[in-house]
Short mmCIF file of C-alpha atoms in Angstrom, two decimals:
data_model
loop_
_atom_site.label_atom_id
_atom_site.label_comp_id
_atom_site.label_asym_id
_atom_site.label_seq_id
_atom_site.Cartn_x
_atom_site.Cartn_y
_atom_site.Cartn_z
CA UNK A 5 0.00 0.00 0.00
CA UNK A 6 1.50 3.30 -1.08
CA UNK A 7 1.95 5.92 1.58
CA UNK A 8 1.78 9.43 0.14
CA UNK A 9 3.85 11.88 2.18
CA UNK A 10 4.11 15.65 2.31
CA UNK A 11 7.88 16.08 2.11
CA UNK A 12 11.00 14.45 0.72
CA UNK A 13 12.30 14.16 4.29
CA UNK A 14 9.27 12.13 5.30
CA UNK A 15 9.66 9.93 2.22
CA UNK A 16 13.19 8.83 3.16
CA UNK A 17 12.61 8.61 6.91
CA UNK A 18 12.28 4.82 6.85
CA UNK A 19 15.83 4.29 5.55
CA UNK A 20 18.00 2.74 8.25
CA UNK A 21 21.69 2.33 8.98
CA UNK A 22 23.63 -0.31 7.05
CA UNK A 23 21.27 -0.32 4.08
CA UNK A 24 22.24 -0.69 0.44
CA UNK A 25 20.29 1.86 -1.58
CA UNK A 26 19.94 2.01 -5.35
CA UNK A 27 19.53 5.44 -6.88
CA UNK A 28 17.80 6.02 -10.19
CA UNK A 29 20.51 7.50 -12.40
CA UNK A 30 21.42 9.67 -15.40
CA UNK A 31 18.89 12.41 -16.17
CA UNK A 32 16.36 10.71 -13.87
CA UNK A 33 18.54 11.22 -10.79
CA UNK A 34 16.05 11.81 -7.93
CA UNK A 35 17.91 14.82 -6.55
CA UNK A 36 15.06 15.89 -4.28
CA UNK A 37 15.14 12.56 -2.45
CA UNK A 38 18.94 12.25 -2.42
CA UNK A 39 19.25 15.69 -0.85
CA UNK A 40 16.81 14.57 1.84
CA UNK A 41 18.92 11.46 2.49
CA UNK A 42 22.05 13.60 2.76
CA UNK A 43 20.25 15.99 5.15
CA UNK A 44 19.59 13.20 7.66
CA UNK A 45 22.98 11.52 7.20
CA UNK A 46 23.98 12.16 10.81
CA UNK A 47 21.21 9.79 11.87
CA UNK A 48 22.64 6.98 9.74
CA UNK A 49 25.73 4.79 9.76
CA UNK A 50 27.22 2.68 6.96
CA UNK A 51 24.65 3.40 4.25
CA UNK A 52 25.81 2.59 0.70
CA UNK A 53 24.21 4.43 -2.23
CA UNK A 54 24.66 2.39 -5.42
CA UNK A 55 24.45 4.25 -8.69
CA UNK A 56 25.42 4.70 -12.26
CA UNK A 57 26.22 8.25 -13.32
CA UNK A 58 24.38 10.76 -11.10
CA UNK A 59 23.52 14.30 -12.16
CA UNK A 60 23.12 17.27 -9.80
CA UNK A 61 23.86 15.15 -6.74
CA UNK A 62 26.51 17.35 -5.14
CA UNK A 63 24.89 16.83 -1.73
CA UNK A 64 26.34 13.31 -1.71
CA UNK A 65 29.92 14.66 -1.94
CA UNK A 66 29.82 16.56 1.38
CA UNK A 67 32.79 15.50 3.55
CA UNK A 68 30.42 15.51 6.53
CA UNK A 69 28.85 12.33 5.13
CA UNK A 70 32.02 10.34 5.82
CA UNK A 71 31.12 7.20 7.79
CA UNK A 72 27.42 7.84 7.33
CA UNK A 73 26.85 7.54 3.58
CA UNK A 74 29.24 6.03 1.04
CA UNK A 75 28.81 6.12 -2.73
CA UNK A 76 29.16 2.78 -4.51
CA UNK A 77 29.63 3.64 -8.17
CA UNK A 78 29.29 1.44 -11.23
CA UNK A 79 30.34 4.47 -13.27
CA UNK A 80 32.19 7.59 -12.13
CA UNK A 81 30.82 11.03 -12.87
CA UNK A 82 31.51 14.65 -12.07
CA UNK A 83 30.23 14.35 -8.49
CA UNK A 84 31.83 11.01 -7.59
CA UNK A 85 35.11 11.06 -9.55
CA UNK A 86 37.14 12.84 -6.88
CA UNK A 87 35.51 10.83 -4.10
CA UNK A 88 36.60 7.57 -5.73
CA UNK A 89 40.15 8.71 -6.27
CA UNK A 90 40.41 10.02 -2.70
CA UNK A 91 39.24 6.67 -1.34
CA UNK A 92 35.97 8.19 -0.10
CA UNK A 93 33.79 6.22 -2.52
CA UNK A 94 33.95 2.80 -4.18
CA UNK A 95 34.18 2.04 -7.91
CA UNK A 96 32.91 -1.31 -9.23
CA UNK A 97 34.22 -2.17 -12.72
CA UNK A 98 31.51 -4.15 -14.53
CA UNK A 99 29.85 -4.35 -17.91
CA UNK A 100 26.61 -2.38 -17.88
CA UNK A 101 24.66 -5.43 -19.05
CA UNK A 102 25.80 -7.34 -15.96
CA UNK A 103 24.55 -4.93 -13.28
CA UNK A 104 20.91 -6.11 -13.33
CA UNK A 105 22.15 -9.68 -12.95
CA UNK A 106 23.90 -8.75 -9.69
CA UNK A 107 20.52 -7.74 -8.31
CA UNK A 108 18.36 -10.49 -9.75
CA UNK A 109 20.77 -13.26 -8.73
CA UNK A 110 21.03 -11.89 -5.21
CA UNK A 111 24.76 -11.19 -5.54
CA UNK A 112 24.12 -7.58 -4.49
CA UNK A 113 21.29 -6.86 -2.12
CA UNK A 114 19.07 -3.83 -2.65
CA UNK A 115 17.29 -2.75 0.51
CA UNK A 116 15.75 0.41 -0.92
CA UNK A 117 15.34 1.75 -4.45
CA UNK A 118 15.05 5.54 -4.74
CA UNK A 119 13.44 6.53 -8.02
CA UNK A 120 11.82 9.38 -9.94
CA UNK A 121 8.69 8.58 -11.93
CA UNK A 122 5.91 10.13 -13.98
CA UNK A 123 2.49 10.75 -12.53
CA UNK A 124 0.31 7.61 -12.56
CA UNK A 125 -2.18 6.84 -15.30
CA UNK A 126 -5.80 5.91 -14.45
CA UNK A 127 -4.64 2.35 -13.78
CA UNK A 128 -2.00 3.44 -11.27
CA UNK A 129 0.94 2.87 -13.62
CA UNK A 130 3.85 5.31 -13.28
CA UNK A 131 6.79 5.35 -15.68
CA UNK A 132 10.51 5.35 -14.93
CA UNK A 133 10.59 7.82 -17.79
CA UNK A 134 13.86 8.70 -19.44
CA UNK A 135 16.01 6.15 -17.56
CA UNK A 136 15.25 2.45 -17.22
CA UNK A 137 18.88 1.16 -17.24
CA UNK A 138 19.43 -1.03 -14.13
CA UNK A 139 16.69 0.70 -12.13
CA UNK A 140 13.99 -1.66 -13.39
CA UNK A 141 15.99 -4.60 -12.02
CA UNK A 142 16.65 -2.83 -8.71
CA UNK A 143 12.92 -2.23 -8.31
CA UNK A 144 12.24 -5.92 -9.01
CA UNK A 145 14.22 -6.99 -5.94
CA UNK A 146 14.20 -3.99 -3.59
CA UNK A 147 12.75 -4.45 -0.16
CA UNK A 148 11.41 -0.90 -0.28
CA UNK A 149 10.72 1.58 -3.10
CA UNK A 150 10.66 5.33 -2.49
CA UNK A 151 9.49 7.48 -5.39
CA UNK A 152 9.51 11.13 -6.31
CA UNK A 153 6.45 11.53 -8.53
CA UNK A 154 7.32 14.34 -10.93
CA UNK A 155 4.58 15.51 -13.31
CA UNK A 156 7.32 16.71 -15.67
CA UNK A 157 8.79 13.23 -16.13
CA UNK A 158 7.95 11.86 -19.60
CA UNK A 159 5.87 8.73 -19.80
CA UNK A 160 7.90 6.28 -21.86
CA UNK A 161 7.10 2.87 -23.29
CA UNK A 162 8.82 -0.47 -22.81
CA UNK A 163 10.09 -1.81 -19.48
CA UNK A 164 9.54 1.51 -17.72
CA UNK A 165 6.22 0.92 -15.99
CA UNK A 166 5.87 0.53 -12.25
CA UNK A 167 2.50 0.43 -10.52
CA UNK A 168 1.77 2.52 -7.46
CA UNK A 169 1.03 -0.69 -5.57
CA UNK A 170 4.76 -1.50 -5.70
CA UNK A 171 5.80 1.90 -4.32
CA UNK A 172 6.02 2.13 -0.54
CA UNK A 173 6.53 5.88 -0.10
CA UNK A 174 5.61 8.51 -2.68
CA UNK A 175 6.32 12.23 -2.64
CA UNK A 176 4.88 14.42 -5.40
CA UNK A 177 6.52 17.63 -6.56
CA UNK A 178 6.92 19.25 -9.97
CA UNK A 179 10.62 19.89 -10.53
CA UNK A 180 12.55 20.67 -13.75
CA UNK A 181 14.06 17.75 -15.59
CA UNK A 182 17.83 17.51 -15.85
CA UNK A 183 18.91 18.75 -19.27
CA UNK A 184 22.11 18.15 -21.20
CA UNK A 185 22.57 20.70 -23.95
CA UNK A 186 24.98 19.81 -26.74
CA UNK A 187 28.20 21.79 -26.79
CA UNK A 188 29.43 23.51 -29.93
CA UNK A 189 31.15 21.13 -32.31
CA UNK A 190 34.81 21.92 -32.95
CA UNK A 191 36.62 21.53 -36.26
CA UNK A 192 38.38 18.45 -34.89
CA UNK A 193 35.08 16.91 -33.78
CA UNK A 194 33.61 17.53 -37.23
CA UNK A 195 36.52 15.83 -38.99
CA UNK A 196 36.35 12.82 -36.67
CA UNK A 197 32.60 12.66 -37.24
CA UNK A 198 33.02 12.78 -41.02
CA UNK A 199 35.44 9.85 -40.93
CA UNK A 200 33.09 7.85 -38.70
CA UNK A 201 30.16 8.60 -41.01
CA UNK A 202 32.14 7.31 -44.00
CA UNK A 203 31.95 3.83 -42.46
CA UNK A 204 28.14 3.86 -42.07
CA UNK A 205 26.27 2.03 -44.80
CA UNK A 206 22.58 2.08 -45.71
CA UNK A 207 20.67 -0.22 -43.38
CA UNK A 208 23.18 0.08 -40.53
CA UNK A 209 21.97 -0.23 -36.94
CA UNK A 210 23.62 2.42 -34.78
CA UNK A 211 24.88 2.51 -31.22
CA UNK A 212 26.38 5.79 -30.11
CA UNK A 213 26.93 7.77 -26.96
CA UNK A 214 26.45 11.40 -26.12
CA UNK A 215 28.82 14.16 -27.13
CA UNK A 216 30.20 16.24 -29.94
CA UNK A 217 31.75 13.41 -31.98
CA UNK A 218 28.60 11.22 -32.12
CA UNK A 219 26.55 14.30 -32.96
CA UNK A 220 29.04 15.28 -35.69
CA UNK A 221 28.88 11.79 -37.19
CA UNK A 222 25.08 11.75 -37.12
CA UNK A 223 24.97 15.16 -38.82
CA UNK A 224 26.77 13.60 -41.82
CA UNK A 225 24.24 10.81 -42.38
CA UNK A 226 21.44 12.75 -44.02
CA UNK A 227 21.86 10.90 -47.33
CA UNK A 228 21.71 7.38 -45.86
CA UNK A 229 18.68 5.12 -46.02
CA UNK A 230 16.93 2.79 -43.60
CA UNK A 231 19.16 3.33 -40.59
CA UNK A 232 18.19 1.79 -37.26
CA UNK A 233 19.00 2.58 -33.64
CA UNK A 234 19.68 0.03 -30.89
CA UNK A 235 21.70 1.83 -28.24
CA UNK A 236 22.05 2.01 -24.48
CA UNK A 237 21.85 5.82 -24.66
CA UNK A 238 19.62 8.04 -26.79
CA UNK A 239 20.40 11.72 -27.27
CA UNK A 240 19.52 14.72 -29.41
CA UNK A 241 21.81 13.86 -32.31
CA UNK A 242 19.36 11.23 -33.58
CA UNK A 243 16.28 13.47 -33.64
CA UNK A 244 16.83 15.12 -37.03
CA UNK A 245 17.47 11.72 -38.64
CA UNK A 246 14.28 10.32 -37.09
CA UNK A 247 12.19 13.26 -38.21
CA UNK A 248 13.60 13.15 -41.76
CA UNK A 249 13.01 9.40 -42.05
CA UNK A 250 16.68 8.48 -42.46
CA UNK A 251 16.32 6.50 -39.23
CA UNK A 252 13.22 4.37 -39.69
CA UNK A 253 14.39 1.10 -38.10
CA UNK A 254 12.91 -0.75 -41.07
CA UNK A 255 15.71 -3.31 -41.45
CA UNK A 256 16.15 -4.24 -37.80
CA UNK A 257 15.48 -7.75 -36.55
CA UNK A 258 14.97 -6.64 -32.94
CA UNK A 259 12.00 -4.28 -32.41
CA UNK A 260 11.62 -3.47 -36.10
CA UNK A 261 10.23 0.00 -36.61
CA UNK A 262 11.26 1.20 -33.14
CA UNK A 263 14.27 2.81 -31.52
CA UNK A 264 15.60 0.61 -28.72
CA UNK A 265 17.35 2.34 -25.81
CA UNK A 266 17.77 2.10 -22.06
CA UNK A 267 18.07 5.76 -21.10
CA UNK A 268 17.98 9.22 -22.65
CA UNK A 269 19.74 12.44 -21.78
CA UNK A 270 19.45 15.68 -23.66
CA UNK A 271 17.24 18.67 -24.33
CA UNK A 272 13.59 19.40 -23.64
CA UNK A 273 13.00 18.64 -27.33
CA UNK A 274 14.33 15.11 -26.80
CA UNK A 275 12.15 14.51 -23.75
CA UNK A 276 9.09 15.79 -25.61
CA UNK A 277 9.86 13.40 -28.46
CA UNK A 278 10.03 10.30 -26.28
CA UNK A 279 7.01 11.24 -24.18
CA UNK A 280 4.22 8.72 -24.83
CA UNK A 281 5.94 7.70 -28.08
CA UNK A 282 5.52 3.95 -28.77
CA UNK A 283 8.20 4.17 -31.48
CA UNK A 284 10.85 4.48 -28.76
CA UNK A 285 11.23 1.46 -26.46
CA UNK A 286 13.03 2.02 -23.14
CA UNK A 287 14.14 -1.47 -22.14
CA UNK A 288 16.06 -3.14 -19.31
CA UNK A 289 19.79 -2.70 -19.93
CA UNK A 290 20.37 -6.43 -19.33
CA UNK A 291 18.43 -6.94 -22.59
CA UNK A 292 19.48 -3.84 -24.54
CA UNK A 293 23.20 -4.46 -23.93
CA UNK A 294 23.13 -8.24 -24.28
CA UNK A 295 25.64 -8.95 -27.11
CA UNK A 296 23.54 -11.91 -28.28
CA UNK A 297 20.52 -9.64 -28.69
CA UNK A 298 22.56 -6.86 -30.33
CA UNK A 299 24.09 -9.27 -32.85
CA UNK A 300 20.68 -10.32 -34.17
CA UNK A 301 20.53 -6.99 -35.99
CA UNK A 302 22.58 -6.79 -39.18
CA UNK A 303 25.25 -4.14 -39.80
CA UNK A 304 25.53 -3.08 -36.15
CA UNK A 305 27.75 0.01 -35.91
CA UNK A 306 29.22 0.33 -32.42
CA UNK A 307 30.62 3.87 -32.06
CA UNK A 308 32.50 4.54 -28.83
CA UNK A 309 35.29 6.72 -27.52
CA UNK A 310 38.44 6.27 -25.48
CA UNK A 311 40.93 8.06 -23.29
CA UNK A 312 43.94 6.31 -24.89
CA UNK A 313 44.55 3.71 -27.60
CA UNK A 314 47.93 2.03 -27.74
CA UNK A 315 49.74 1.08 -30.94
CA UNK A 316 48.52 -2.52 -30.71
CA UNK A 317 44.86 -1.45 -30.45
CA UNK A 318 44.23 -1.77 -26.72
CA UNK A 319 41.57 0.69 -25.56
CA UNK A 320 41.61 2.49 -22.22
CA UNK A 321 38.24 4.11 -21.60
CA UNK A 322 37.69 4.29 -17.84
CA UNK A 323 40.88 5.63 -16.25
CA UNK A 324 43.85 7.94 -16.51
CA UNK A 325 46.64 5.93 -14.98
CA UNK A 326 45.44 4.82 -11.57
CA UNK A 327 42.86 7.61 -11.51
CA UNK A 328 39.33 6.40 -12.31
CA UNK A 329 37.63 8.78 -14.72
CA UNK A 330 34.41 7.12 -15.90
CA UNK A 331 33.58 3.41 -16.08
CA UNK A 332 33.53 0.24 -18.14
CA UNK A 333 29.93 0.98 -19.10
CA UNK A 334 28.45 -0.62 -22.19
CA UNK A 335 31.37 -0.26 -24.61
CA UNK A 336 32.36 -3.93 -24.60
CA UNK A 337 28.72 -5.07 -24.69
CA UNK A 338 28.27 -3.33 -28.03
CA UNK A 339 31.74 -4.07 -29.38
CA UNK A 340 30.98 -7.76 -28.86
CA UNK A 341 27.54 -7.38 -30.39
CA UNK A 342 29.00 -5.67 -33.45
CA UNK A 343 31.63 -8.40 -33.81
CA UNK A 344 28.97 -11.08 -34.14
CA UNK A 345 26.51 -9.02 -36.18
CA UNK A 346 26.40 -9.81 -39.89
CA UNK A 347 28.27 -6.91 -41.50
CA UNK A 348 28.88 -5.27 -38.10
CA UNK A 349 31.70 -2.87 -37.28
CA UNK A 350 33.14 -1.70 -33.98
CA UNK A 351 34.60 1.82 -34.05
CA UNK A 352 36.64 3.70 -31.47
CA UNK A 353 36.56 7.42 -32.30
CA UNK A 354 38.63 10.08 -30.53
CA UNK A 355 40.59 13.28 -31.13
CA UNK A 356 44.26 12.55 -31.71
CA UNK A 357 45.44 14.74 -28.80
CA UNK A 358 44.46 15.91 -25.33
CA UNK A 359 45.40 18.85 -23.10
CA UNK A 360 45.11 21.32 -25.98
CA UNK A 361 47.47 19.33 -28.18
CA UNK A 362 50.13 18.75 -25.54
CA UNK A 363 49.81 14.94 -25.42
CA UNK A 364 48.92 12.23 -27.92
CA UNK A 365 45.97 9.98 -27.21
CA UNK A 366 47.52 7.34 -29.46
CA UNK A 367 50.39 5.97 -27.38
CA UNK A 368 53.05 3.28 -27.51
CA UNK A 369 51.80 1.95 -24.16
CA UNK A 370 48.72 2.62 -22.05
CA UNK A 371 49.59 4.79 -19.05
CA UNK A 372 50.79 2.78 -16.07
CA UNK A 373 47.89 1.76 -13.85
CA UNK A 374 45.21 2.41 -16.46
CA UNK A 375 42.69 -0.28 -17.31
CA UNK A 376 42.16 -1.92 -20.69
CA UNK A 377 38.41 -1.84 -21.27
CA UNK A 378 38.33 -3.18 -24.85
CA UNK A 379 41.01 -5.60 -25.98
CA UNK A 380 43.03 -5.29 -29.17
CA UNK A 381 41.25 -8.34 -30.61
CA UNK A 382 37.86 -6.60 -30.49
CA UNK A 383 38.37 -3.30 -32.30
CA UNK A 384 37.71 -3.08 -36.03
CA UNK A 385 38.45 0.62 -36.62
CA UNK A 386 40.11 3.50 -34.80
CA UNK A 387 39.19 6.95 -36.06
CA UNK A 388 40.77 10.36 -35.42
CA UNK A 389 40.55 13.66 -37.27
CA UNK A 390 43.39 12.39 -39.47
CA UNK A 391 41.61 9.34 -40.82
CA UNK A 392 40.66 5.72 -40.25
CA UNK A 393 42.90 2.86 -39.14
CA UNK A 394 41.47 -0.59 -39.86
CA UNK A 395 42.75 -3.09 -37.30
CA UNK A 396 40.74 -6.23 -37.94
CA UNK A 397 42.97 -9.03 -39.19
CA UNK A 398 46.09 -6.85 -39.05
CA UNK A 399 49.39 -7.75 -37.41
CA UNK A 400 50.86 -5.72 -34.57
CA UNK A 401 53.31 -4.01 -36.93
CA UNK A 402 50.58 -3.25 -39.46
CA UNK A 403 48.34 -1.88 -36.73
CA UNK A 404 51.08 0.33 -35.34
CA UNK A 405 51.88 1.75 -38.78
CA UNK A 406 48.23 2.54 -39.51
CA UNK A 407 47.62 4.06 -36.07
CA UNK A 408 50.72 6.24 -36.35
CA UNK A 409 49.37 7.48 -39.69
CA UNK A 410 46.25 8.87 -37.98
CA UNK A 411 48.11 10.32 -34.99
CA UNK A 412 48.75 14.05 -34.80
CA UNK A 413 51.75 14.89 -37.05
CA UNK A 414 53.64 16.32 -34.06
CA UNK A 415 53.80 12.85 -32.47
CA UNK A 416 54.24 10.53 -35.44
CA UNK A 417 58.02 10.47 -35.41
CA UNK A 418 58.28 9.74 -31.68
CA UNK A 419 55.55 7.08 -31.89
CA UNK A 420 57.37 5.36 -34.76
CA UNK A 421 60.62 5.40 -32.80
CA UNK A 422 58.94 3.95 -29.71
CA UNK A 423 57.24 1.29 -31.82
CA UNK A 424 60.60 0.18 -33.18
CA UNK A 425 62.76 0.56 -30.06
CA UNK A 426 60.36 -0.39 -27.27
CA UNK A 427 57.87 -2.68 -28.97
CA UNK A 428 60.13 -4.26 -31.62
CA UNK A 429 57.65 -3.54 -34.39
CA UNK A 430 58.35 -2.84 -38.05
CA UNK A 431 56.85 0.53 -38.97
#
């Protein structure tokens, strides 16, 4: 029986010491409820808040929470990155598709799920809205569900529905949705995007993240036909292609005619588009990111980024040396899916340099302490603003030569020397 309460503080009052909480994540971060949890932290001991990437959750970074509330992160973000690297929060490296399994198999208990949902329909069904990800699984097993009912939350289709009968405490308040406006695309981003787009064929099924490079690539696809989308994350870059009919999902095997995603983050225009739109299916990330499911679509194009790529093709995407920066996420899920898709391609796209051109992101060796997220046997193409290096079926020496050719010219000579002297490669 749902108990409707008059304040966020009252909604979270039942949370006790030692609990493992799951927080709805991404643009659906229930900031109102998380701030209420942080406000009563002194009453609690040893509470763990599990999460993906949280937005606008600065209250959870307060040093005063030490010993009371600890963040347990499956992906690091702006709020939690420093906490993890200071030892004040925990990072769990795991494929995104595997997180729901932790919950459903009982490997990770979930005492309370804290979520943000749409207002209920006449049948009492609320929607998890713009972020299903692992939250649907957490709600399946949670001992208690606390919900912020936000009339501004879009009502989405798929695995997003949760009935009021399953919610223990509900607090209603209209608050603005979290927006992510696209930044201006640089000349480098545009060139990377153009090279990525050159690999996209008619009938391809796209997976892409958020950011300037995916948006730049999508902007170059206006002349393609019958593109599909099966992606963990859905953002504004796809909207123009959907509205023009370039993306029609007509050739997909999985959910033909519909976009498949697990969460969305972007502008008000994006949220308006997905609201009550049966052509966009928000599904459990255990399904969306399952490589076996992904591979059933033909011509899967997995487009991801990296922090560093070494000259053999190893991809570091979650850390800078020992410092955790982001997370394993769904990159390998989709790289694997693309590998086994008929006509599929896995692409790692990144600018050739970082720190305003001071360092190369193509390196002879991954920085000491950094993690390899995607192995050198899984990457088909690496793309920078200087071109495309095809790695599939290539030897280490051939890979190194092709990767050096798309490095920034300022670093090519030193990379070639390191390849010969340190790696023993012929370049």
